């Protein structure tokens, strides 16, 4: 695939290969996105998340160009089309690894202290956020005409911006199912608001509450920093002066950890390219070394990698999500977008008020936990910029693992609703809400109990991991 212009005497004076086209649009999206992100309305701006909107726009026209009615020469070149899609996927994955590894290494020195103080709050908050989203998903599945669990679980995975949940739902329902493709449709529709909604939430809430940002940062610092893990003052071997080698080793070990599959119900679960590097970043950031090998990374380098990784991730996710977004809305109607938005906003508000009124978390601990509970990487980036401190990542990192496990379990469980209740859907939807609840509650509870047994075992695994650091105390 080539873009060729200005042919003179059989020679094109201007031509771009597929890889150059991809790089051109990557940097064009960055420039336009940052300019758009600077627009502030009543003190609120999209910031880096504006890059995601620009990427959605570019992704839409990429879908048009490569679609059935697109540029004939490009559509015919299937290898080039596949290469372009691969490049953007690679950009997304590379950016995600850069971001979460940087977050882990930055938060590592304070993470375990914060976890020890608020562990129960983080586990409860992560569970409530995911379960409330799952409850909305179940209600939409059961009560909305022509809705099935494949579509609604796709909406849930998009609303929580969770690729593992998306993959788990696909695995649970199987490619042979007639509604298999609707999982991807729901995910694509709900994903944009799942990103933008949480990003705006973490910026708007401090404004609405008229929070004293310096005071809130002080509350967070008093919990997080206190006494960081002191390293013995001895000469450690450094691979390079910036810590690039240590960063690469963290990514390497994190990728290996993320590929370990844990049997879970009918399928399996792994930490993937998000959880693996994040956890290894926390561990190496906490201890700062492996034997005599220094794992310290230059602070400024981590800040650059954190921003650069988030930007690349948003570009890849936006271009991919924008390819069929407009066509999907036209086919299924705007109500589908509304159901996805509800699956984002209801867990957000429930989680926020639980953390504020019941768990009594400080504002930044509250919002950091919510970004982890919503498994929202872009929102964490927005919160770091809004709060003016990377220490909010500790709350994100503490809540994220339990949320990740539960959203995968919830997605698998909810897809079974289609198989369990499908034979009674048509008749029940014509009856009253009361009779619907009576006829489904018993079966729902039985499957919830089954799922809970797996949740308990998953929490135990996570708890054992988080206690691992005490053996080095």
GROMACS .gro file of C-alpha atoms in nm:
model
  473
    1UNK     CA    1   0.000   0.000   0.000
    2UNK     CA    2   0.145   0.332  -0.110
    3UNK     CA    3   0.020   0.687  -0.130
    4UNK     CA    4   0.145   0.827  -0.461
    5UNK     CA    5   0.098   1.182  -0.586
    6UNK     CA    6   0.216   1.414  -0.867
    7UNK     CA    7   0.310   1.178  -1.145
    8UNK     CA    8   0.551   1.333  -1.393
    9UNK     CA    9   0.696   1.136  -1.683
   10UNK     CA   10   0.601   0.806  -1.521
   11UNK     CA   11   0.753   0.899  -1.184
   12UNK     CA   12   0.562   0.996  -0.872
   13UNK     CA   13   0.723   1.298  -0.710
   14UNK     CA   14   0.570   1.210  -0.374
   15UNK     CA   15   0.508   0.862  -0.228
   16UNK     CA   16   0.456   0.716   0.119
   17UNK     CA   17   0.481   0.350   0.219
   18UNK     CA   18   0.239   0.193   0.467
   19UNK     CA   19   0.477   0.226   0.763
   20UNK     CA   20   0.542   0.593   0.682
   21UNK     CA   21   0.167   0.656   0.656
   22UNK     CA   22   0.119   0.501   1.000
   23UNK     CA   23   0.399   0.709   1.154
   24UNK     CA   24   0.267   1.023   0.985
   25UNK     CA   25  -0.078   0.976   1.138
   26UNK     CA   26   0.063   0.883   1.480
   27UNK     CA   27   0.247   1.213   1.509
   28UNK     CA   28  -0.035   1.408   1.346
   29UNK     CA   29  -0.278   1.267   1.606
   30UNK     CA   30  -0.037   1.369   1.884
   31UNK     CA   31  -0.007   1.728   1.760
   32UNK     CA   32  -0.382   1.782   1.704
   33UNK     CA   33  -0.470   1.594   2.023
   34UNK     CA   34  -0.245   1.804   2.245
   35UNK     CA   35  -0.380   2.126   2.090
   36UNK     CA   36  -0.738   2.009   2.146
   37UNK     CA   37  -0.652   1.897   2.500
   38UNK     CA   38  -0.544   2.252   2.588
   39UNK     CA   39  -0.900   2.381   2.542
   40UNK     CA   40  -1.039   2.443   2.892
   41UNK     CA   41  -1.406   2.490   2.980
   42UNK     CA   42  -1.471   2.604   3.337
   43UNK     CA   43  -1.140   2.464   3.450
   44UNK     CA   44  -1.192   2.120   3.291
   45UNK     CA   45  -1.000   1.995   2.989
   46UNK     CA   46  -0.954   1.661   2.817
   47UNK     CA   47  -0.576   1.689   2.839
   48UNK     CA   48  -0.400   1.384   2.700
   49UNK     CA   49  -0.735   1.206   2.658
   50UNK     CA   50  -0.812   1.443   2.368
   51UNK     CA   51  -0.564   1.232   2.172
   52UNK     CA   52  -0.811   0.944   2.204
   53UNK     CA   53  -1.089   1.152   2.041
   54UNK     CA   54  -0.864   1.251   1.753
   55UNK     CA   55  -0.758   0.887   1.714
   56UNK     CA   56  -1.126   0.783   1.701
   57UNK     CA   57  -1.180   1.035   1.422
   58UNK     CA   58  -0.879   0.906   1.227
   59UNK     CA   59  -0.987   0.548   1.295
   60UNK     CA   60  -1.328   0.617   1.143
   61UNK     CA   61  -1.174   0.735   0.815
   62UNK     CA   62  -0.926   0.448   0.825
   63UNK     CA   63  -1.228   0.216   0.838
   64UNK     CA   64  -1.386   0.401   0.546
   65UNK     CA   65  -1.065   0.387   0.339
   66UNK     CA   66  -1.021   0.013   0.396
   67UNK     CA   67  -1.392  -0.075   0.390
   68UNK     CA   68  -1.599  -0.231   0.114
   69UNK     CA   69  -1.643   0.105  -0.057
   70UNK     CA   70  -1.295   0.234   0.021
   71UNK     CA   71  -0.991   0.307  -0.193
   72UNK     CA   72  -0.986   0.017  -0.437
   73UNK     CA   73  -0.608  -0.018  -0.460
   74UNK     CA   74  -0.573  -0.021  -0.080
   75UNK     CA   75  -0.861  -0.262  -0.019
   76UNK     CA   76  -0.716  -0.504  -0.275
   77UNK     CA   77  -0.378  -0.502  -0.101
   78UNK     CA   78  -0.482  -0.723   0.191
   79UNK     CA   79  -0.126  -0.772   0.314
   80UNK     CA   80  -0.079  -0.397   0.351
   81UNK     CA   81  -0.414  -0.360   0.526
   82UNK     CA   82  -0.317  -0.634   0.771
   83UNK     CA   83   0.022  -0.467   0.821
   84UNK     CA   84  -0.139  -0.130   0.904
   85UNK     CA   85  -0.373  -0.295   1.156
   86UNK     CA   86  -0.077  -0.479   1.308
   87UNK     CA   87   0.126  -0.157   1.339
   88UNK     CA   88  -0.149   0.017   1.534
   89UNK     CA   89  -0.198  -0.287   1.758
   90UNK     CA   90   0.176  -0.291   1.823
   91UNK     CA   91   0.172   0.081   1.906
   92UNK     CA   92  -0.115   0.025   2.150
   93UNK     CA   93   0.053  -0.268   2.327
   94UNK     CA   94   0.393  -0.098   2.340
   95UNK     CA   95   0.240   0.217   2.484
   96UNK     CA   96   0.045   0.023   2.746
   97UNK     CA   97   0.357  -0.160   2.865
   98UNK     CA   98   0.555   0.166   2.885
   99UNK     CA   99   0.281   0.334   3.086
  100UNK     CA  100   0.199   0.064   3.342
  101UNK     CA  101   0.566  -0.024   3.401
  102UNK     CA  102   0.646   0.341   3.466
  103UNK     CA  103   0.347   0.371   3.700
  104UNK     CA  104   0.459   0.060   3.889
  105UNK     CA  105   0.817   0.180   3.932
  106UNK     CA  106   0.700   0.526   4.044
  107UNK     CA  107   0.443   0.391   4.291
  108UNK     CA  108   0.653   0.097   4.411
  109UNK     CA  109   0.840   0.270   4.699
  110UNK     CA  110   0.509   0.370   4.864
  111UNK     CA  111   0.272   0.100   4.743
  112UNK     CA  112   0.300  -0.166   5.013
  113UNK     CA  113   0.274   0.087   5.296
  114UNK     CA  114  -0.045   0.225   5.145
  115UNK     CA  115  -0.180  -0.125   5.078
  116UNK     CA  116  -0.114  -0.235   5.436
  117UNK     CA  117  -0.308   0.064   5.570
  118UNK     CA  118  -0.608   0.047   5.332
  119UNK     CA  119  -0.610  -0.311   5.197
  120UNK     CA  120  -0.965  -0.394   5.306
  121UNK     CA  121  -1.098  -0.066   5.167
  122UNK     CA  122  -0.931  -0.123   4.830
  123UNK     CA  123  -1.058  -0.481   4.798
  124UNK     CA  124  -1.412  -0.381   4.897
  125UNK     CA  125  -1.417  -0.079   4.668
  126UNK     CA  126  -1.285  -0.273   4.369
  127UNK     CA  127  -1.543  -0.546   4.428
  128UNK     CA  128  -1.834  -0.303   4.465
  129UNK     CA  129  -1.743  -0.111   4.148
  130UNK     CA  130  -1.723  -0.425   3.933
  131UNK     CA  131  -2.030  -0.592   4.087
  132UNK     CA  132  -2.242  -0.279   4.045
  133UNK     CA  133  -2.138  -0.264   3.679
  134UNK     CA  134  -2.224  -0.632   3.643
  135UNK     CA  135  -2.563  -0.569   3.807
  136UNK     CA  136  -2.642  -0.295   3.554
  137UNK     CA  137  -2.531  -0.529   3.276
  138UNK     CA  138  -2.758  -0.807   3.405
  139UNK     CA  139  -3.053  -0.568   3.431
  140UNK     CA  140  -3.000  -0.447   3.074
  141UNK     CA  141  -2.976  -0.806   2.953
  142UNK     CA  142  -3.299  -0.911   3.124
  143UNK     CA  143  -3.514  -0.603   3.075
  144UNK     CA  144  -3.423  -0.441   2.742
  145UNK     CA  145  -3.609  -0.588   2.443
  146UNK     CA  146  -3.391  -0.755   2.179
  147UNK     CA  147  -3.088  -0.743   2.410
  148UNK     CA  148  -2.882  -1.055   2.476
  149UNK     CA  149  -2.598  -1.115   2.716
  150UNK     CA  150  -2.335  -1.121   2.440
  151UNK     CA  151  -2.413  -0.762   2.343
  152UNK     CA  152  -2.453  -0.642   2.702
  153UNK     CA  153  -2.129  -0.804   2.822
  154UNK     CA  154  -1.954  -0.643   2.527
  155UNK     CA  155  -2.096  -0.313   2.650
  156UNK     CA  156  -1.968  -0.388   3.001
  157UNK     CA  157  -1.614  -0.466   2.884
  158UNK     CA  158  -1.612  -0.146   2.680
  159UNK     CA  159  -1.763   0.062   2.963
  160UNK     CA  160  -1.485  -0.061   3.195
  161UNK     CA  161  -1.224  -0.041   2.915
  162UNK     CA  162  -1.125  -0.399   2.996
  163UNK     CA  163  -0.970  -0.605   2.717
  164UNK     CA  164  -0.935  -0.914   2.947
  165UNK     CA  165  -1.311  -0.899   3.014
  166UNK     CA  166  -1.376  -0.873   2.640
  167UNK     CA  167  -1.157  -1.177   2.571
  168UNK     CA  168  -1.313  -1.373   2.858
  169UNK     CA  169  -1.664  -1.310   2.725
  170UNK     CA  170  -1.564  -1.426   2.377
  171UNK     CA  171  -1.408  -1.742   2.518
  172UNK     CA  172  -1.709  -1.817   2.738
  173UNK     CA  173  -1.973  -1.780   2.468
  174UNK     CA  174  -1.772  -1.948   2.189
  175UNK     CA  175  -1.733  -1.867   1.821
  176UNK     CA  176  -2.008  -2.112   1.728
  177UNK     CA  177  -2.270  -1.898   1.903
  178UNK     CA  178  -2.496  -1.696   1.667
  179UNK     CA  179  -2.441  -1.387   1.884
  180UNK     CA  180  -2.062  -1.416   1.911
  181UNK     CA  181  -1.991  -1.108   1.696
  182UNK     CA  182  -2.222  -0.891   1.904
  183UNK     CA  183  -1.967  -0.894   2.189
  184UNK     CA  184  -1.730  -0.692   1.970
  185UNK     CA  185  -2.013  -0.459   1.866
  186UNK     CA  186  -2.104  -0.379   2.227
  187UNK     CA  187  -1.739  -0.329   2.323
  188UNK     CA  188  -1.680  -0.086   2.035
  189UNK     CA  189  -1.988   0.123   2.119
  190UNK     CA  190  -1.921   0.157   2.494
  191UNK     CA  191  -1.543   0.196   2.486
  192UNK     CA  192  -1.518   0.568   2.390
  193UNK     CA  193  -1.742   0.686   2.674
  194UNK     CA  194  -1.570   0.437   2.906
  195UNK     CA  195  -1.247   0.629   2.843
  196UNK     CA  196  -1.375   0.986   2.827
  197UNK     CA  197  -1.634   0.949   3.105
  198UNK     CA  198  -1.386   0.845   3.373
  199UNK     CA  199  -1.126   1.096   3.254
  200UNK     CA  200  -1.377   1.380   3.293
  201UNK     CA  201  -1.504   1.242   3.626
  202UNK     CA  202  -1.164   1.256   3.800
  203UNK     CA  203  -1.120   1.615   3.682
  204UNK     CA  204  -1.471   1.743   3.754
  205UNK     CA  205  -1.511   1.600   4.107
  206UNK     CA  206  -1.230   1.810   4.265
  207UNK     CA  207  -1.381   2.119   4.098
  208UNK     CA  208  -1.732   2.045   4.223
  209UNK     CA  209  -1.607   1.977   4.577
  210UNK     CA  210  -1.384   2.287   4.560
  211UNK     CA  211  -1.102   2.074   4.696
  212UNK     CA  212  -0.787   2.229   4.834
  213UNK     CA  213  -0.540   2.050   4.607
  214UNK     CA  214  -0.234   2.119   4.824
  215UNK     CA  215  -0.418   1.988   5.131
  216UNK     CA  216  -0.533   1.676   4.949
  217UNK     CA  217  -0.179   1.609   4.826
  218UNK     CA  218  -0.055   1.644   5.184
  219UNK     CA  219  -0.312   1.385   5.302
  220UNK     CA  220  -0.197   1.147   5.033
  221UNK     CA  221   0.170   1.204   5.112
  222UNK     CA  222   0.116   1.142   5.484
  223UNK     CA  223  -0.020   0.798   5.402
  224UNK     CA  224   0.202   0.706   5.113
  225UNK     CA  225   0.550   0.835   5.169
  226UNK     CA  226   0.620   0.828   5.540
  227UNK     CA  227   0.921   0.601   5.550
  228UNK     CA  228   1.009   0.461   5.213
  229UNK     CA  229   1.198   0.135   5.194
  230UNK     CA  230   1.555   0.237   5.278
  231UNK     CA  231   1.822   0.071   5.067
  232UNK     CA  232   2.146  -0.009   5.239
  233UNK     CA  233   2.409   0.234   5.131
  234UNK     CA  234   2.625  -0.005   4.935
  235UNK     CA  235   2.762   0.006   4.584
  236UNK     CA  236   2.513  -0.148   4.341
  237UNK     CA  237   2.585  -0.247   3.983
  238UNK     CA  238   2.406  -0.022   3.733
  239UNK     CA  239   2.359  -0.133   3.374
  240UNK     CA  240   2.344   0.227   3.250
  241UNK     CA  241   2.324   0.576   3.397
  242UNK     CA  242   1.954   0.630   3.308
  243UNK     CA  243   1.818   0.294   3.423
  244UNK     CA  244   1.702   0.185   3.077
  245UNK     CA  245   1.840  -0.164   3.137
  246UNK     CA  246   1.653  -0.191   3.467
  247UNK     CA  247   1.335  -0.071   3.296
  248UNK     CA  248   1.377  -0.329   3.020
  249UNK     CA  249   1.432  -0.606   3.277
  250UNK     CA  250   1.115  -0.500   3.457
  251UNK     CA  251   0.918  -0.518   3.131
  252UNK     CA  252   1.075  -0.856   3.046
  253UNK     CA  253   0.986  -1.018   3.378
  254UNK     CA  254   0.643  -0.851   3.377
  255UNK     CA  255   0.563  -0.988   3.033
  256UNK     CA  256   0.656  -1.339   3.152
  257UNK     CA  257   0.438  -1.302   3.462
  258UNK     CA  258   0.151  -1.174   3.249
  259UNK     CA  259   0.163  -1.484   3.027
  260UNK     CA  260   0.109  -1.731   3.314
  261UNK     CA  261  -0.243  -1.874   3.278
  262UNK     CA  262  -0.446  -1.955   3.588
  263UNK     CA  263  -0.744  -2.192   3.537
  264UNK     CA  264  -1.066  -2.008   3.613
  265UNK     CA  265  -1.405  -2.165   3.558
  266UNK     CA  266  -1.449  -2.281   3.199
  267UNK     CA  267  -1.150  -2.079   3.081
  268UNK     CA  268  -0.835  -1.927   3.223
  269UNK     CA  269  -0.710  -1.595   3.354
  270UNK     CA  270  -0.380  -1.413   3.321
  271UNK     CA  271  -0.252  -1.068   3.417
  272UNK     CA  272  -0.164  -0.987   3.056
  273UNK     CA  273   0.042  -0.692   2.938
  274UNK     CA  274  -0.126  -0.466   3.192
  275UNK     CA  275  -0.111  -0.658   3.519
  276UNK     CA  276   0.223  -0.837   3.470
  277UNK     CA  277   0.447  -0.533   3.409
  278UNK     CA  278   0.250  -0.330   3.665
  279UNK     CA  279   0.309  -0.583   3.944
  280UNK     CA  280   0.677  -0.634   3.860
  281UNK     CA  281   0.717  -0.255   3.846
  282UNK     CA  282   0.569  -0.232   4.197
  283UNK     CA  283   0.797  -0.508   4.328
  284UNK     CA  284   1.119  -0.372   4.174
  285UNK     CA  285   1.019  -0.017   4.258
  286UNK     CA  286   0.971  -0.121   4.621
  287UNK     CA  287   1.295  -0.313   4.668
  288UNK     CA  288   1.507  -0.109   4.426
  289UNK     CA  289   1.745  -0.392   4.348
  290UNK     CA  290   1.796  -0.761   4.274
  291UNK     CA  291   2.090  -0.866   4.487
  292UNK     CA  292   2.369  -0.629   4.385
  293UNK     CA  293   2.193  -0.524   4.063
  294UNK     CA  294   2.032  -0.180   4.089
  295UNK     CA  295   1.675  -0.157   3.960
  296UNK     CA  296   1.654   0.219   4.001
  297UNK     CA  297   1.532   0.412   3.697
  298UNK     CA  298   1.586   0.784   3.647
  299UNK     CA  299   1.277   0.972   3.770
  300UNK     CA  300   1.260   1.203   3.468
  301UNK     CA  301   1.289   0.906   3.232
  302UNK     CA  302   0.993   0.741   3.408
  303UNK     CA  303   0.786   1.058   3.371
  304UNK     CA  304   0.863   1.071   2.998
  305UNK     CA  305   0.783   0.700   2.952
  306UNK     CA  306   0.461   0.741   3.151
  307UNK     CA  307   0.333   1.021   2.924
  308UNK     CA  308   0.467   0.870   2.602
  309UNK     CA  309   0.322   0.530   2.684
  310UNK     CA  310  -0.021   0.675   2.759
  311UNK     CA  311  -0.018   0.869   2.432
  312UNK     CA  312   0.073   0.563   2.224
  313UNK     CA  313  -0.188   0.350   2.401
  314UNK     CA  314  -0.464   0.605   2.335
  315UNK     CA  315  -0.367   0.630   1.968
  316UNK     CA  316  -0.378   0.254   1.915
  317UNK     CA  317  -0.702   0.208   2.108
  318UNK     CA  318  -0.870   0.506   1.940
  319UNK     CA  319  -0.781   0.413   1.583
  320UNK     CA  320  -0.897   0.056   1.642
  321UNK     CA  321  -1.221   0.161   1.815
  322UNK     CA  322  -1.309   0.429   1.561
  323UNK     CA  323  -1.299   0.202   1.257
  324UNK     CA  324  -1.660   0.085   1.288
  325UNK     CA  325  -1.801   0.318   1.553
  326UNK     CA  326  -2.032   0.529   1.334
  327UNK     CA  327  -2.161   0.232   1.135
  328UNK     CA  328  -2.234   0.040   1.457
  329UNK     CA  329  -2.435   0.329   1.603
  330UNK     CA  330  -2.628   0.366   1.279
  331UNK     CA  331  -2.712  -0.005   1.276
  332UNK     CA  332  -2.803  -0.055   1.642
  333UNK     CA  333  -2.922   0.293   1.738
  334UNK     CA  334  -2.810   0.546   2.000
  335UNK     CA  335  -2.980   0.359   2.287
  336UNK     CA  336  -2.697   0.106   2.275
  337UNK     CA  337  -2.457   0.389   2.355
  338UNK     CA  338  -2.681   0.493   2.647
  339UNK     CA  339  -2.674   0.145   2.805
  340UNK     CA  340  -2.294   0.146   2.785
  341UNK     CA  341  -2.278   0.493   2.940
  342UNK     CA  342  -2.493   0.371   3.232
  343UNK     CA  343  -2.250   0.083   3.289
  344UNK     CA  344  -1.974   0.344   3.323
  345UNK     CA  345  -2.147   0.614   3.529
  346UNK     CA  346  -2.341   0.405   3.785
  347UNK     CA  347  -2.033   0.216   3.916
  348UNK     CA  348  -1.842   0.546   3.918
  349UNK     CA  349  -2.089   0.721   4.148
  350UNK     CA  350  -2.150   0.416   4.369
  351UNK     CA  351  -1.775   0.367   4.414
  352UNK     CA  352  -1.712   0.735   4.483
  353UNK     CA  353  -1.980   0.772   4.751
  354UNK     CA  354  -1.885   0.440   4.914
  355UNK     CA  355  -1.521   0.550   4.939
  356UNK     CA  356  -1.616   0.898   5.063
  357UNK     CA  357  -1.900   0.824   5.308
  358UNK     CA  358  -1.828   0.469   5.430
  359UNK     CA  359  -1.457   0.400   5.381
  360UNK     CA  360  -1.356   0.761   5.458
  361UNK     CA  361  -1.076   0.768   5.202
  362UNK     CA  362  -0.912   1.100   5.120
  363UNK     CA  363  -1.013   1.254   4.786
  364UNK     CA  364  -0.706   1.149   4.587
  365UNK     CA  365  -0.700   0.802   4.742
  366UNK     CA  366  -1.069   0.781   4.654
  367UNK     CA  367  -1.024   0.885   4.290
  368UNK     CA  368  -0.708   0.677   4.251
  369UNK     CA  369  -0.895   0.372   4.375
  370UNK     CA  370  -1.180   0.442   4.135
  371UNK     CA  371  -0.946   0.456   3.835
  372UNK     CA  372  -0.812   0.116   3.944
  373UNK     CA  373  -1.161  -0.022   4.010
  374UNK     CA  374  -1.274   0.096   3.666
  375UNK     CA  375  -0.949  -0.051   3.519
  376UNK     CA  376  -0.902   0.286   3.344
  377UNK     CA  377  -0.542   0.356   3.245
  378UNK     CA  378  -0.624   0.689   3.071
  379UNK     CA  379  -0.810   0.813   3.380
  380UNK     CA  380  -0.504   0.744   3.595
  381UNK     CA  381  -0.298   0.959   3.359
  382UNK     CA  382  -0.559   1.238   3.386
  383UNK     CA  383  -0.566   1.209   3.766
  384UNK     CA  384  -0.188   1.232   3.792
  385UNK     CA  385  -0.201   1.556   3.594
  386UNK     CA  386  -0.501   1.691   3.789
  387UNK     CA  387  -0.364   1.607   4.134
  388UNK     CA  388  -0.009   1.713   4.054
  389UNK     CA  389   0.140   1.401   4.215
  390UNK     CA  390   0.219   1.050   4.087
  391UNK     CA  391   0.144   0.909   4.435
  392UNK     CA  392  -0.221   0.856   4.333
  393UNK     CA  393  -0.089   0.555   4.140
  394UNK     CA  394  -0.055   0.364   4.469
  395UNK     CA  395  -0.433   0.356   4.515
  396UNK     CA  396  -0.481   0.261   4.150
  397UNK     CA  397  -0.231  -0.023   4.177
  398UNK     CA  398  -0.390  -0.154   4.498
  399UNK     CA  399  -0.743  -0.167   4.356
  400UNK     CA  400  -0.661  -0.274   4.001
  401UNK     CA  401  -0.576  -0.645   4.062
  402UNK     CA  402  -0.901  -0.731   4.242
  403UNK     CA  403  -1.101  -0.536   3.983
  404UNK     CA  404  -0.922  -0.719   3.701
  405UNK     CA  405  -1.002  -1.061   3.846
  406UNK     CA  406  -1.365  -0.974   3.919
  407UNK     CA  407  -1.439  -0.816   3.581
  408UNK     CA  408  -1.312  -1.130   3.406
  409UNK     CA  409  -1.527  -1.349   3.632
  410UNK     CA  410  -1.828  -1.123   3.586
  411UNK     CA  411  -1.795  -1.129   3.208
  412UNK     CA  412  -1.777  -1.508   3.202
  413UNK     CA  413  -2.073  -1.542   3.438
  414UNK     CA  414  -2.295  -1.293   3.257
  415UNK     CA  415  -2.243  -1.458   2.919
  416UNK     CA  416  -2.403  -1.768   3.067
  417UNK     CA  417  -2.726  -1.572   3.115
  418UNK     CA  418  -2.789  -1.615   2.744
  419UNK     CA  419  -2.764  -1.993   2.774
  420UNK     CA  420  -2.949  -2.016   3.108
  421UNK     CA  421  -3.241  -1.784   3.047
  422UNK     CA  422  -3.277  -1.760   2.669
  423UNK     CA  423  -3.563  -2.008   2.646
  424UNK     CA  424  -3.772  -1.797   2.884
  425UNK     CA  425  -3.674  -1.448   2.758
  426UNK     CA  426  -3.950  -1.401   2.502
  427UNK     CA  427  -4.237  -1.486   2.738
  428UNK     CA  428  -4.086  -1.312   3.040
  429UNK     CA  429  -4.030  -0.984   2.857
  430UNK     CA  430  -4.404  -0.966   2.795
  431UNK     CA  431  -4.478  -1.007   3.167
  432UNK     CA  432  -4.438  -0.758   3.452
  433UNK     CA  433  -4.104  -0.674   3.616
  434UNK     CA  434  -4.227  -0.845   3.934
  435UNK     CA  435  -4.288  -1.180   3.770
  436UNK     CA  436  -3.956  -1.153   3.586
  437UNK     CA  437  -3.763  -1.105   3.909
  438UNK     CA  438  -3.944  -1.394   4.080
  439UNK     CA  439  -3.875  -1.642   3.801
  440UNK     CA  440  -3.505  -1.558   3.760
  441UNK     CA  441  -3.383  -1.471   4.108
  442UNK     CA  442  -3.335  -1.829   4.230
  443UNK     CA  443  -3.127  -1.941   3.930
  444UNK     CA  444  -2.930  -1.616   3.933
  445UNK     CA  445  -2.834  -1.665   4.299
  446UNK     CA  446  -2.723  -2.025   4.241
  447UNK     CA  447  -2.483  -1.917   3.968
  448UNK     CA  448  -2.368  -1.620   4.174
  449UNK     CA  449  -2.275  -1.857   4.457
  450UNK     CA  450  -2.080  -2.073   4.210
  451UNK     CA  451  -1.895  -1.768   4.079
  452UNK     CA  452  -1.823  -1.642   4.431
  453UNK     CA  453  -1.630  -1.957   4.516
  454UNK     CA  454  -1.394  -1.875   4.231
  455UNK     CA  455  -1.374  -1.511   4.335
  456UNK     CA  456  -1.269  -1.617   4.686
  457UNK     CA  457  -0.988  -1.831   4.550
  458UNK     CA  458  -0.871  -1.548   4.324
  459UNK     CA  459  -0.868  -1.301   4.612
  460UNK     CA  460  -0.664  -1.552   4.814
  461UNK     CA  461  -0.405  -1.572   4.535
  462UNK     CA  462  -0.378  -1.193   4.525
  463UNK     CA  463  -0.362  -1.169   4.904
  464UNK     CA  464  -0.074  -1.419   4.914
  465UNK     CA  465   0.113  -1.218   4.652
  466UNK     CA  466   0.069  -0.890   4.841
  467UNK     CA  467   0.191  -1.055   5.161
  468UNK     CA  468   0.500  -1.172   4.973
  469UNK     CA  469   0.685  -0.851   5.053
  470UNK     CA  470   0.669  -0.912   5.430
  471UNK     CA  471   0.912  -1.200   5.397
  472UNK     CA  472   1.178  -0.948   5.298
  473UNK     CA  473   1.104  -0.705   5.583
   0.00000   0.00000   0.00000
